Amino acid sequence: MARDFSINRLPGFASVAILTFFLLYLPIFTLVVFSFNEAASMSRWEGFSLKWYEAAFQNRQVRDVSIRSLWLAATAASFATILATLAALGTTRTSKFKGQTMIYALINQPLMVPEIVTGVALLIFFAAIKVQTGYTGMGYLVAAHTAFCIPFAYLPIRARLETMDNTLEIAAADLYAGPIKTFVHITLPLLLPGIFAGLMLGFVISLDAVVITEFVKSAGQDTLPTYMLGQLRRVVTPEMNAIATLFLLLSVLAVTIFFVLSRKRA
Amino acid sequence: MTATQGIGSPATDKGPAIEIEIRNLSKVFGDGPRAFKALDDIQLDIRQGEFFTLLGPSGCGKTTLLRLIAGFEQPSSGLLQINGKAVAGLGPNRRPVNTVFQNYALFPHMTLAENIGFGLKMLGKSRSEVASTTQEMLKLVKMDAMADRKPAQISGGQQQRIALARALAPRPRVLLLDEPLSALDLKLRKEMQVELKRLQLETGITFVFVTHDQEEALTMSDRIAVISGGQVLQMGTPHEIYNFPAERFVADFIGDTNFIDAEIVQYEGDFAQVRLPGGVVREASLPEGFNARVGETVTVVIRPEHASLTERGDLQATVENAVFFGTDTHIHLRLEDQTPFILRRQNTGVSVAPPEAGQHACIAVAEGGIQVLRS
């Protein structure tokens, strides 16, 4: 009789798959290749060179915005992870309560509301606060980034908690551990891979954010993506390719860590 | 000697001290019309140092009772005392009771030694005491060579031993075991039955064991409480429960049984004369507290191995078929009133030929082999 249905036996499966990967990675491949181009051209290859990387490293502005981006991503992802951990504990380690589905929806709000809407809303909201308080620091960006990182941090943490056998916590209580000791000795160590995965995902998401940052930032608060966007409006040199390549490397690294951690079994 | 330890009878007659005392204990889940009464007015005394089994089908409430003793759930009403102290409202971390979980629930991020030492560490014992007790426990369950492994690196049977060692390490007054053998294969299960019995005797700790396996209950327990529908139907030694079942459910749940209608001719004390189908009058034992009336039709139980085929017997029947099991043969018969009857014959010699189907047969019941059921 018929064997199990398997999609990779459909005619044309391989062709479609290869074409898709090709379309996905060709632009990125081109970007990476031209970051090593000797010439200032984005279309003509004139030989291998690292000079654009050198230029990028020497560019004080690039250094500044990179540091700001990394700092912002680390701060926002940390706050988001702490909040997401609490949210995940609250939605999985309590008895079912009314409105739980509503809570899921609310936590995941940043995934559903278009970024441009959030951006405009934050612009108006923060403007009002700025007028009232006079504060124009990084707090606004941290708050905005934290908010949209929460669902990304929440998902892997919650997934981890849901697959964790909760008789372990009951067993700890049976063995004379109070609620705090149970959390410290059992729940937290087992949750740690999920927490790190959430942290990495939040970090990448924050690092990558353009739209909301563009709306929220004050003068002199450019992050790497908004700086690049600004530069692209003027002259395009392979220096941008070099920065983008390094940026890509960092993101891939963080996402890889995320995958390794979230696949690690309890 | 009374035939059964009746429901609710205080078992305090100068025997060993009572470890767990349960009075009028009920547990209701949910509320309103959807409320479910998992335990209904339970009375139970579990003695110090005994191997006590809660036996019943799944969903009967036995695990709920265990969880109430452990403190994972709180009772809806009633009294629960451990070693003379009411434990209502106390969390599991504040009761001198440890549990062996059905799925073992070993901490996956800790070594076997750390798992075993966890309870002692939480009790605030010194590092050296934790280490020495852990070592002792590893030896007790014969796992001392694997102290530094993680739970995922050992077999199911070994995890079972570690779960036992972990629960025994803090020297609880009571060890609760929630169907701990159900995940093991038959051979390992037999081994662990012996092992559990050994550990119980060596440590002298009171074991409360939950199972749905009647054989496990019969072979290991000092006493058994048969539970169904949230109630204790009967409590007694394996011998009492098996030979003198008081209720139809108990007789049916434990072992194979024949149920036959009989009429009470006369009675005195724990015994009655009953007229079996076909007219023969035999002596039968009565369940405790049974209100017998002369002329009343009751159901009596006869175990298949307490009956035999003879020339002139107590019951007349027709042979339907015989099934050969090696050590014994099950002979399926039908009484004159069409009641089915199973008889088990030990194959003591190879020459015994099974009876032919359709043949007439007489059934003799062994002395003391008839028990009246509470209707």
XYZ file of C-alpha atoms in Angstrom:
641
model
C 0.000 0.000 0.000
C 0.932 3.655 -0.119
C 3.847 4.652 1.999
C 3.621 7.643 4.278
C 3.104 10.813 2.370
C 6.411 12.588 2.021
C 6.660 15.998 0.462
C 10.156 15.435 -0.860
C 8.864 12.814 -3.283
C 6.688 15.343 -5.116
C 7.924 16.126 -8.647
C 9.850 19.367 -8.774
C 10.517 19.451 -5.029
C 14.262 19.730 -5.407
C 14.058 22.433 -8.095
C 11.715 24.567 -6.022
C 13.853 24.144 -2.926
C 17.077 25.092 -4.699
C 15.471 28.080 -6.411
C 14.068 29.308 -3.106
C 17.408 29.085 -1.330
C 19.040 30.782 -4.302
C 16.598 33.714 -4.181
C 16.932 33.946 -0.403
C 20.692 34.039 -0.236
C 21.806 35.570 -3.535
C 21.351 39.198 -2.426
C 23.142 38.594 0.849
C 25.895 36.713 -0.949
C 26.333 39.656 -3.336
C 26.481 42.089 -0.440
C 29.174 40.045 1.292
C 31.217 39.586 -1.878
C 31.239 43.278 -2.733
C 32.348 44.208 0.778
C 35.713 42.786 -0.304
C 35.813 44.732 -3.582
C 38.870 46.828 -4.327
C 36.850 49.421 -6.221
C 34.184 51.753 -4.902
C 31.715 50.188 -7.280
C 28.762 48.054 -6.229
C 28.499 46.355 -9.595
C 32.018 45.779 -10.959
C 34.499 43.427 -9.285
C 38.062 44.750 -9.383
C 39.923 42.555 -6.973
C 40.062 41.503 -3.336
C 40.667 44.064 -0.600
C 39.951 44.635 3.072
C 40.111 48.372 2.733
C 36.392 48.957 3.308
C 36.592 47.088 6.576
C 39.532 49.239 7.513
C 37.556 52.347 6.566
C 34.610 51.185 8.634
C 36.779 50.572 11.677
C 38.405 53.958 11.327
C 35.098 55.718 10.996
C 34.451 57.223 14.399
C 30.754 57.574 13.730
C 30.412 53.913 12.851
C 32.172 52.985 16.083
C 29.873 55.223 18.113
C 26.621 53.974 16.623
C 27.809 50.363 16.858
C 28.554 50.710 20.544
C 25.211 52.424 21.086
C 23.424 49.657 19.210
C 25.131 46.907 21.195
C 24.531 48.677 24.492
C 20.880 49.298 23.646
C 20.330 45.721 22.479
C 21.991 44.269 25.581
C 20.060 46.525 27.954
C 16.682 46.140 26.290
C 17.086 42.369 25.840
C 18.038 41.986 29.516
C 15.024 43.931 30.763
C 12.756 42.135 28.304
C 14.079 38.727 29.372
C 13.486 39.438 33.051
C 9.937 40.597 32.355
C 9.299 37.718 29.959
C 10.544 35.204 32.527
C 8.125 36.569 35.099
C 5.323 36.541 32.537
C 6.100 32.974 31.504
C 6.133 31.819 35.131
C 2.854 33.637 35.721
C 1.159 32.020 32.758
C 2.431 28.452 33.188
C 3.088 27.920 36.878
C -0.261 29.077 38.167
C -3.595 27.327 38.009
C -5.638 28.294 34.978
C -7.315 31.634 35.491
C -9.933 33.569 33.619
C -8.561 35.730 30.834
C -5.372 33.694 30.367
C -5.787 33.686 26.580
C -6.270 37.430 26.739
C -2.954 37.712 28.607
C -1.163 35.728 25.875
C -2.603 38.088 23.299
C -1.562 41.150 25.284
C 1.988 39.886 25.803
C 2.303 39.210 22.101
C 0.856 42.579 21.104
C 4.116 43.877 19.581
C 4.026 40.937 17.146
C 0.611 41.951 15.865
C 0.553 45.749 15.826
C 2.370 47.151 12.756
C 5.695 48.691 13.756
C 4.869 51.950 12.039
C 1.775 52.307 14.212
C 3.767 51.656 17.379
C 6.440 54.037 16.095
C 4.032 56.906 15.528
C 2.272 56.225 18.813
C 5.547 56.241 20.737
C 6.685 59.396 18.957
C 3.594 61.253 20.094
C 3.558 59.722 23.568
C 7.243 60.284 24.275
C 7.047 63.821 22.853
C 4.477 64.629 25.500
C 6.729 63.212 28.220
C 9.735 65.085 26.862
C 7.835 68.345 27.060
C 6.741 67.606 30.617
C 10.036 66.335 32.007
C 12.694 67.694 29.700
C 14.417 64.290 29.728
C 15.850 63.357 26.331
C 18.177 60.478 27.209
C 18.369 56.879 26.049
C 15.504 55.874 28.356
C 12.952 56.210 25.576
C 14.830 53.880 23.255
C 15.426 51.391 26.052
C 11.742 51.395 26.957
C 10.588 51.022 23.351
C 13.075 48.250 22.559
C 12.288 46.426 25.803
C 8.593 46.456 24.933
C 8.918 44.885 21.515
C 11.565 42.383 22.665
C 9.284 40.919 25.339
C 7.280 38.561 23.098
C 10.451 37.269 21.464
C 11.991 36.520 24.828
C 8.701 35.184 26.182
C 8.140 32.510 23.553
C 11.251 30.335 24.124
C 11.010 30.729 27.913
C 7.387 29.704 27.961
C 8.086 26.796 25.620
C 10.787 25.613 28.004
C 8.513 25.879 31.023
C 5.714 24.032 29.308
C 7.895 21.079 28.433
C 9.409 21.013 31.931
C 7.895 18.263 34.059
C 6.248 20.086 36.935
C 6.408 17.029 39.166
C 10.056 18.073 39.562
C 8.918 21.116 41.500
C 6.455 19.000 43.472
C 9.267 16.552 44.216
C 11.456 19.403 45.469
C 8.662 20.565 47.771
C 8.282 16.978 48.969
C 12.002 17.009 49.789
C 11.614 19.972 52.148
C 12.370 22.808 49.711
C 10.168 25.881 50.169
C 8.950 27.860 47.157
C 12.058 30.054 46.917
C 14.526 27.189 47.274
C 12.519 25.190 44.727
C 12.795 28.066 42.265
C 16.506 28.600 42.869
C 17.550 24.929 42.858
C 15.123 23.390 40.373
C 13.091 25.757 38.185
C 15.766 28.355 37.427
C 18.610 25.965 36.494
C 16.288 24.020 34.222
C 14.907 27.209 32.724
C 18.323 28.767 32.051
C 18.714 27.562 28.444
C 15.297 29.048 27.680
C 16.253 32.307 29.359
C 19.497 32.561 27.370
C 17.652 31.701 24.180
C 15.149 34.464 24.924
C 17.989 36.861 25.645
C 19.727 36.103 22.343
C 16.541 36.420 20.322
C 15.646 39.696 22.020
C 19.196 40.952 21.393
C 19.003 40.250 17.673
C 15.549 41.769 17.358
C 16.644 44.948 19.104
C 19.855 45.179 17.104
C 17.839 44.994 13.907
C 15.069 47.467 14.741
C 14.824 50.388 12.346
C 11.285 51.689 12.180
C 10.575 52.202 15.880
C 14.101 53.464 16.567
C 13.782 55.974 13.753
C 10.655 57.409 15.372
C 11.804 57.321 18.977
C 15.453 58.439 18.819
C 16.447 61.952 19.703
C 19.233 63.820 17.987
C 22.575 62.039 18.308
C 20.972 58.727 19.230
C 21.526 56.946 15.946
C 21.870 53.198 16.148
C 23.736 51.178 13.547
C 20.645 50.451 11.427
C 19.370 54.047 11.448
C 22.892 55.318 10.723
C 23.161 52.967 7.760
C 19.778 54.057 6.524
C 20.918 57.683 6.735
C 24.144 56.955 4.880
C 22.395 55.055 2.108
C 20.378 58.137 1.317
C 23.631 59.825 0.329
C 26.666 58.057 -1.118
C 26.790 54.311 -1.304
C 30.242 52.809 -0.892
C 31.282 49.247 -0.095
C 31.975 50.512 3.405
C 28.242 49.931 3.985
C 28.689 46.385 2.708
C 31.503 45.820 5.151
C 29.427 47.119 8.068
C 26.425 45.101 6.946
C 28.578 41.964 6.684
C 29.887 42.372 10.231
C 26.377 43.081 11.405
C 25.184 39.936 9.655
C 27.933 37.908 11.325
C 26.903 39.132 14.765
C 23.234 38.341 14.152
C 23.976 34.887 12.796
C 26.101 34.209 15.847
C 23.339 35.258 18.251
C 20.668 33.307 16.382
C 22.907 30.245 16.314
C 23.333 30.461 20.071
C 19.568 30.777 20.338
C 18.987 27.622 18.303
C 21.604 25.592 20.129
C 20.149 26.602 23.489
C 16.517 26.112 22.605
C 17.184 22.666 21.160
C 19.120 21.509 24.198
C 16.998 18.961 26.007
C 16.144 19.182 29.656
C -10.539 -13.862 64.749
C -12.898 -11.808 62.688
C -12.941 -12.505 59.029
C -12.438 -8.953 57.912
C -11.113 -5.741 59.288
C -14.382 -3.926 58.854
C -14.755 -0.427 57.590
C -14.036 2.153 60.197
C -13.252 -0.243 62.985
C -10.617 1.311 65.214
C -7.526 -0.782 64.726
C -5.984 0.280 67.968
C -6.320 -2.913 69.957
C -2.882 -2.789 71.599
C -1.246 -3.400 68.236
C 1.594 -1.242 66.922
C 1.162 2.526 67.195
C -0.796 4.396 64.563
C 1.342 6.327 62.089
C -1.379 7.864 59.940
C -4.864 8.433 61.239
C -7.569 9.426 58.790
C -11.069 10.334 59.906
C -14.017 11.423 57.739
C -11.626 12.603 55.063
C -13.216 13.963 51.895
C -11.824 15.670 48.847
C -14.013 17.466 46.342
C -12.609 18.886 43.113
C -14.386 21.809 41.496
C -17.610 23.263 42.793
C -21.255 23.632 41.906
C -22.845 21.059 39.594
C -19.465 20.111 38.137
C -18.004 19.177 41.523
C -16.370 15.762 41.697
C -16.055 13.901 44.967
C -12.727 12.102 44.656
C -12.702 10.883 48.248
C -15.842 10.302 50.236
C -15.627 10.107 54.017
C -12.530 7.945 54.330
C -11.611 6.256 57.637
C -8.190 4.679 57.776
C -5.509 3.780 60.287
C -2.075 3.009 58.981
C 0.192 1.403 61.563
C 3.769 2.271 62.267
C 6.225 0.252 60.207
C 3.713 -1.578 58.060
C 3.582 -2.008 54.308
C 0.157 -0.623 53.570
C -1.347 -0.749 50.090
C -4.090 1.380 48.580
C -5.509 -0.843 45.869
C -8.106 0.126 43.315
C -8.795 0.790 39.647
C -7.618 4.018 38.035
C -9.730 6.986 39.035
C -10.833 5.398 42.312
C -9.216 8.090 44.437
C -6.178 6.199 45.703
C -3.682 8.643 44.226
C -5.706 11.572 45.563
C -5.479 10.036 49.033
C -1.716 9.708 48.622
C -1.454 13.321 47.499
C -3.432 14.426 50.538
C -1.044 12.547 52.834
C 1.951 14.049 51.012
C 0.494 17.546 51.204
C 0.281 18.148 47.443
C -3.450 18.643 47.910
C -5.432 19.810 50.903
C -8.533 17.921 52.067
C -11.997 19.441 51.661
C -12.980 18.150 55.087
C -11.935 15.627 57.705
C -8.923 14.887 59.853
C -5.496 13.732 58.753
C -2.864 13.049 61.407
C 0.695 11.898 60.933
C 2.351 10.596 64.070
C -0.409 12.106 66.190
C -0.102 15.581 64.656
C -2.780 17.132 62.469
C -1.130 18.153 59.214
C -3.981 20.061 57.573
C -2.661 23.229 55.968
C 0.978 22.129 56.101
C 2.765 22.094 52.746
C 4.648 19.006 51.532
C 7.946 20.552 52.650
C 6.737 20.565 56.243
C 5.611 16.961 56.566
C 7.810 14.035 57.637
C 6.757 12.210 54.493
C 8.563 11.567 51.216
C 7.242 10.355 47.923
C 8.465 8.051 45.174
C 6.793 9.365 42.047
C 5.348 7.273 39.284
C 7.671 8.887 36.742
C 10.451 9.107 39.390
C 10.807 12.914 38.923
C 14.588 12.821 39.322
C 16.198 16.232 38.906
C 17.796 16.014 35.444
C 20.447 18.668 36.091
C 21.846 16.985 39.187
C 23.996 13.894 39.598
C 22.519 10.851 41.264
C 24.363 11.712 44.482
C 23.053 15.297 44.381
C 19.536 13.984 43.812
C 19.771 11.757 46.863
C 21.329 14.486 48.986
C 18.765 17.135 47.998
C 16.298 16.500 50.812
C 19.014 16.474 53.471
C 20.527 19.653 52.067
C 17.128 21.370 52.215
C 16.782 20.219 55.824
C 19.991 22.100 56.530
C 22.138 19.082 57.379
C 25.884 19.555 57.435
C 27.881 18.849 54.317
C 29.538 15.814 55.863
C 26.239 14.361 57.007
C 24.724 14.840 53.564
C 27.727 13.120 51.999
C 27.755 10.162 54.356
C 23.995 9.561 54.213
C 24.061 9.840 50.424
C 26.817 7.237 50.328
C 24.869 4.984 52.653
C 21.707 5.315 50.532
C 23.593 4.598 47.309
C 24.867 1.410 48.933
C 21.406 0.520 50.207
C 20.002 0.551 46.665
C 23.211 -0.929 45.209
C 23.991 2.063 43.009
C 27.202 3.306 44.668
C 29.260 2.837 41.526
C 27.208 5.426 39.630
C 27.079 8.331 42.080
C 28.325 10.926 39.585
C 26.096 10.042 36.662
C 23.098 12.074 35.598
C 19.596 10.523 35.631
C 19.464 10.431 31.812
C 22.503 8.144 31.785
C 20.933 5.275 33.710
C 18.160 2.771 32.967
C 14.563 2.948 34.134
C 15.127 0.338 36.827
C 18.158 2.229 38.122
C 16.227 5.511 38.127
C 13.643 3.725 40.220
C 16.314 2.803 42.774
C 17.631 6.347 42.896
C 14.101 7.699 43.356
C 13.728 5.324 46.299
C 17.079 6.308 47.769
C 16.259 9.997 47.394
C 12.954 9.585 49.200
C 14.477 7.439 51.953
C 17.552 9.595 52.572
C 15.871 12.154 54.870
C 14.564 9.228 56.957
C 10.884 10.147 56.633
C 8.341 8.640 59.019
C 6.315 7.558 56.024
C 7.313 6.709 52.469
C 4.600 7.171 49.852
C 4.911 5.178 46.645
C 2.694 6.149 43.717
C 2.544 3.134 41.391
C 6.336 3.137 41.272
C 6.629 -0.163 39.433
C 4.167 0.480 36.629
C 6.800 1.744 34.190
C 9.024 -1.307 34.581
C 8.903 -4.504 32.553
C 7.662 -7.690 34.190
C 11.045 -9.138 35.188
C 12.307 -5.878 36.676
C 9.004 -5.398 38.425
C 9.351 -8.746 40.189
C 12.885 -7.828 41.237
C 11.783 -4.455 42.563
C 8.923 -6.031 44.505
C 11.469 -8.053 46.448
C 13.746 -5.028 46.708
C 10.994 -2.785 48.075
C 10.043 -5.349 50.673
C 13.710 -5.643 51.705
C 14.104 -1.862 51.991
C 10.955 -1.609 54.043
C 12.129 -4.257 56.481
C 15.659 -2.817 56.698
C 14.578 0.763 57.283
C 11.458 0.051 59.359
C 9.762 3.031 57.697
C 6.003 2.922 57.127
C 5.336 2.369 53.418
C 2.095 3.500 51.817
C 1.938 1.965 48.387
C -0.554 2.824 45.658
C -1.262 0.291 42.942
C -3.973 -1.027 40.653
C -2.182 -4.359 40.367
C -3.860 -6.878 42.678
C -0.976 -9.323 42.479
C 1.499 -6.643 43.556
C -0.801 -5.760 46.430
C -1.214 -9.376 47.559
C 2.470 -10.267 47.436
C 3.926 -7.188 49.125
C 1.443 -5.785 51.614
C 0.964 -6.279 55.305
C -2.482 -4.809 54.880
C -4.538 -3.620 51.925
C -7.322 -1.076 51.621
C -9.448 -1.696 48.547
C -10.728 1.611 47.230
C -13.442 2.263 44.682
C -15.458 5.351 43.893
C -13.651 7.361 46.547
C -14.526 4.959 49.346
C -12.640 2.286 51.257
C -14.615 -0.875 50.520
C -12.567 -3.231 52.630
C -9.382 -3.224 54.650
C -7.430 -6.232 55.803
C -4.472 -8.527 55.281
C -3.988 -9.955 51.791
C -5.258 -13.267 53.150
C -8.446 -11.683 54.483
C -9.074 -9.609 51.396
C -8.612 -12.546 49.064
C -10.415 -15.238 51.008
C -13.131 -13.182 52.643
C -14.108 -10.416 50.245
C -16.991 -8.478 51.738
C -18.234 -6.834 48.588
C -18.796 -7.872 45.032
C -16.322 -5.268 43.771
C -13.553 -6.545 46.044
C -14.149 -10.161 45.064
C -14.233 -9.252 41.390
C -11.224 -6.935 41.444
C -8.947 -9.382 43.232
C -8.544 -12.704 41.511
C -11.079 -14.718 39.524
C -14.369 -15.356 41.223
C -17.657 -17.179 40.869
C -20.778 -15.373 41.998
C -23.699 -17.606 42.912
C -27.130 -16.855 44.355
C -27.880 -18.673 47.610
C -30.535 -18.586 50.292
C -29.792 -18.113 53.973
C -31.210 -21.037 55.947
C -29.914 -20.054 59.348
C -27.072 -17.996 60.803
C -25.073 -17.501 63.934
C -22.241 -15.034 64.557
C -19.909 -14.827 61.586
C -21.332 -17.887 59.882
C -24.499 -18.902 58.105
C -25.959 -22.026 56.519
C -26.831 -21.255 52.928
C -28.790 -23.273 50.372
C -26.898 -23.406 47.073
C -28.624 -23.804 43.698
C -29.570 -27.481 43.525
C -30.507 -27.638 47.185
C -27.296 -28.538 49.003
C -26.849 -26.597 52.277
C -23.307 -25.518 53.181
C -21.652 -23.288 55.728
C -20.602 -19.819 54.532
C -18.823 -16.982 56.301
C -20.541 -13.623 56.684
C -18.911 -10.236 56.185
C -18.509 -8.151 59.325
C -21.586 -6.208 60.335
C -23.761 -8.147 57.935
C -27.454 -8.139 58.788
C -28.557 -11.622 57.824
C -32.210 -12.631 57.497
C -33.403 -16.194 57.170
C -34.925 -16.845 53.759
C -33.033 -13.936 52.160
C -31.324 -14.536 48.831
C -27.697 -13.424 48.905
C -24.726 -13.621 46.575
C -21.914 -15.919 47.645
C -18.373 -16.066 46.311
C -16.479 -19.226 45.490
C -12.895 -18.931 44.258
C -12.131 -21.172 41.222
C -9.313 -22.975 43.071
C -11.543 -23.757 46.049
C -13.778 -25.941 43.871
C -13.105 -29.371 42.404
C -14.875 -31.950 40.248
C -16.105 -34.983 42.177
C -18.545 -37.873 41.972
C -21.091 -36.351 44.345
C -20.752 -32.617 44.838
C -22.426 -29.472 46.099
C -23.369 -28.117 42.698
C -24.534 -29.786 39.504
C -23.237 -28.426 36.225
C -22.517 -29.059 32.564
C -18.991 -28.733 31.192
C -18.652 -26.071 28.489
C -14.942 -26.256 27.788
C -11.564 -26.681 29.412
C -8.556 -24.420 28.873
C -5.110 -25.831 29.540
C -2.644 -23.353 31.153
C 0.257 -25.687 31.871
C 0.357 -25.616 35.643
C -3.419 -25.677 35.846
C -6.528 -26.154 33.741
C -9.513 -23.788 33.821
C -12.757 -25.666 33.448
C -15.711 -23.540 32.349
C -19.052 -24.913 33.506
C -22.677 -23.856 33.589
C -24.850 -24.567 36.604
C -28.395 -25.882 36.186
C -29.759 -22.340 36.590
C -27.402 -21.213 33.752
C -24.986 -19.374 36.082
C -21.459 -19.648 34.657
C -18.848 -21.220 36.921
C -15.075 -21.425 36.538
C -13.079 -24.082 38.299
C -9.303 -24.239 38.461
C -7.651 -27.626 38.637
C -3.985 -27.956 39.497
C -2.304 -30.303 37.069
C -0.524 -32.385 39.681
C -0.163 -35.387 37.369
C 0.207 -35.552 33.612
C -2.424 -38.246 33.163
C -5.462 -36.221 34.241
C -7.621 -35.833 31.147
C -9.799 -32.729 30.925
C -13.541 -33.347 30.976
C -15.384 -33.375 27.683
C -17.677 -30.531 26.672
C -21.334 -31.287 27.294
C -20.490 -33.790 30.022
C -22.364 -33.587 33.317
C -20.185 -32.689 36.319
C -20.470 -32.334 40.092
C -18.638 -29.531 41.839
C -17.398 -29.857 45.398
C -16.422 -26.704 47.308
C -13.619 -26.840 49.864
C -14.353 -26.277 53.532
C -14.542 -22.528 54.255
C -14.599 -21.730 50.541
C -17.958 -19.959 50.533
C -18.266 -16.289 51.498
C -21.445 -14.235 51.591
C -21.218 -10.766 50.025
C -22.743 -7.587 51.255
C -25.394 -6.882 48.671
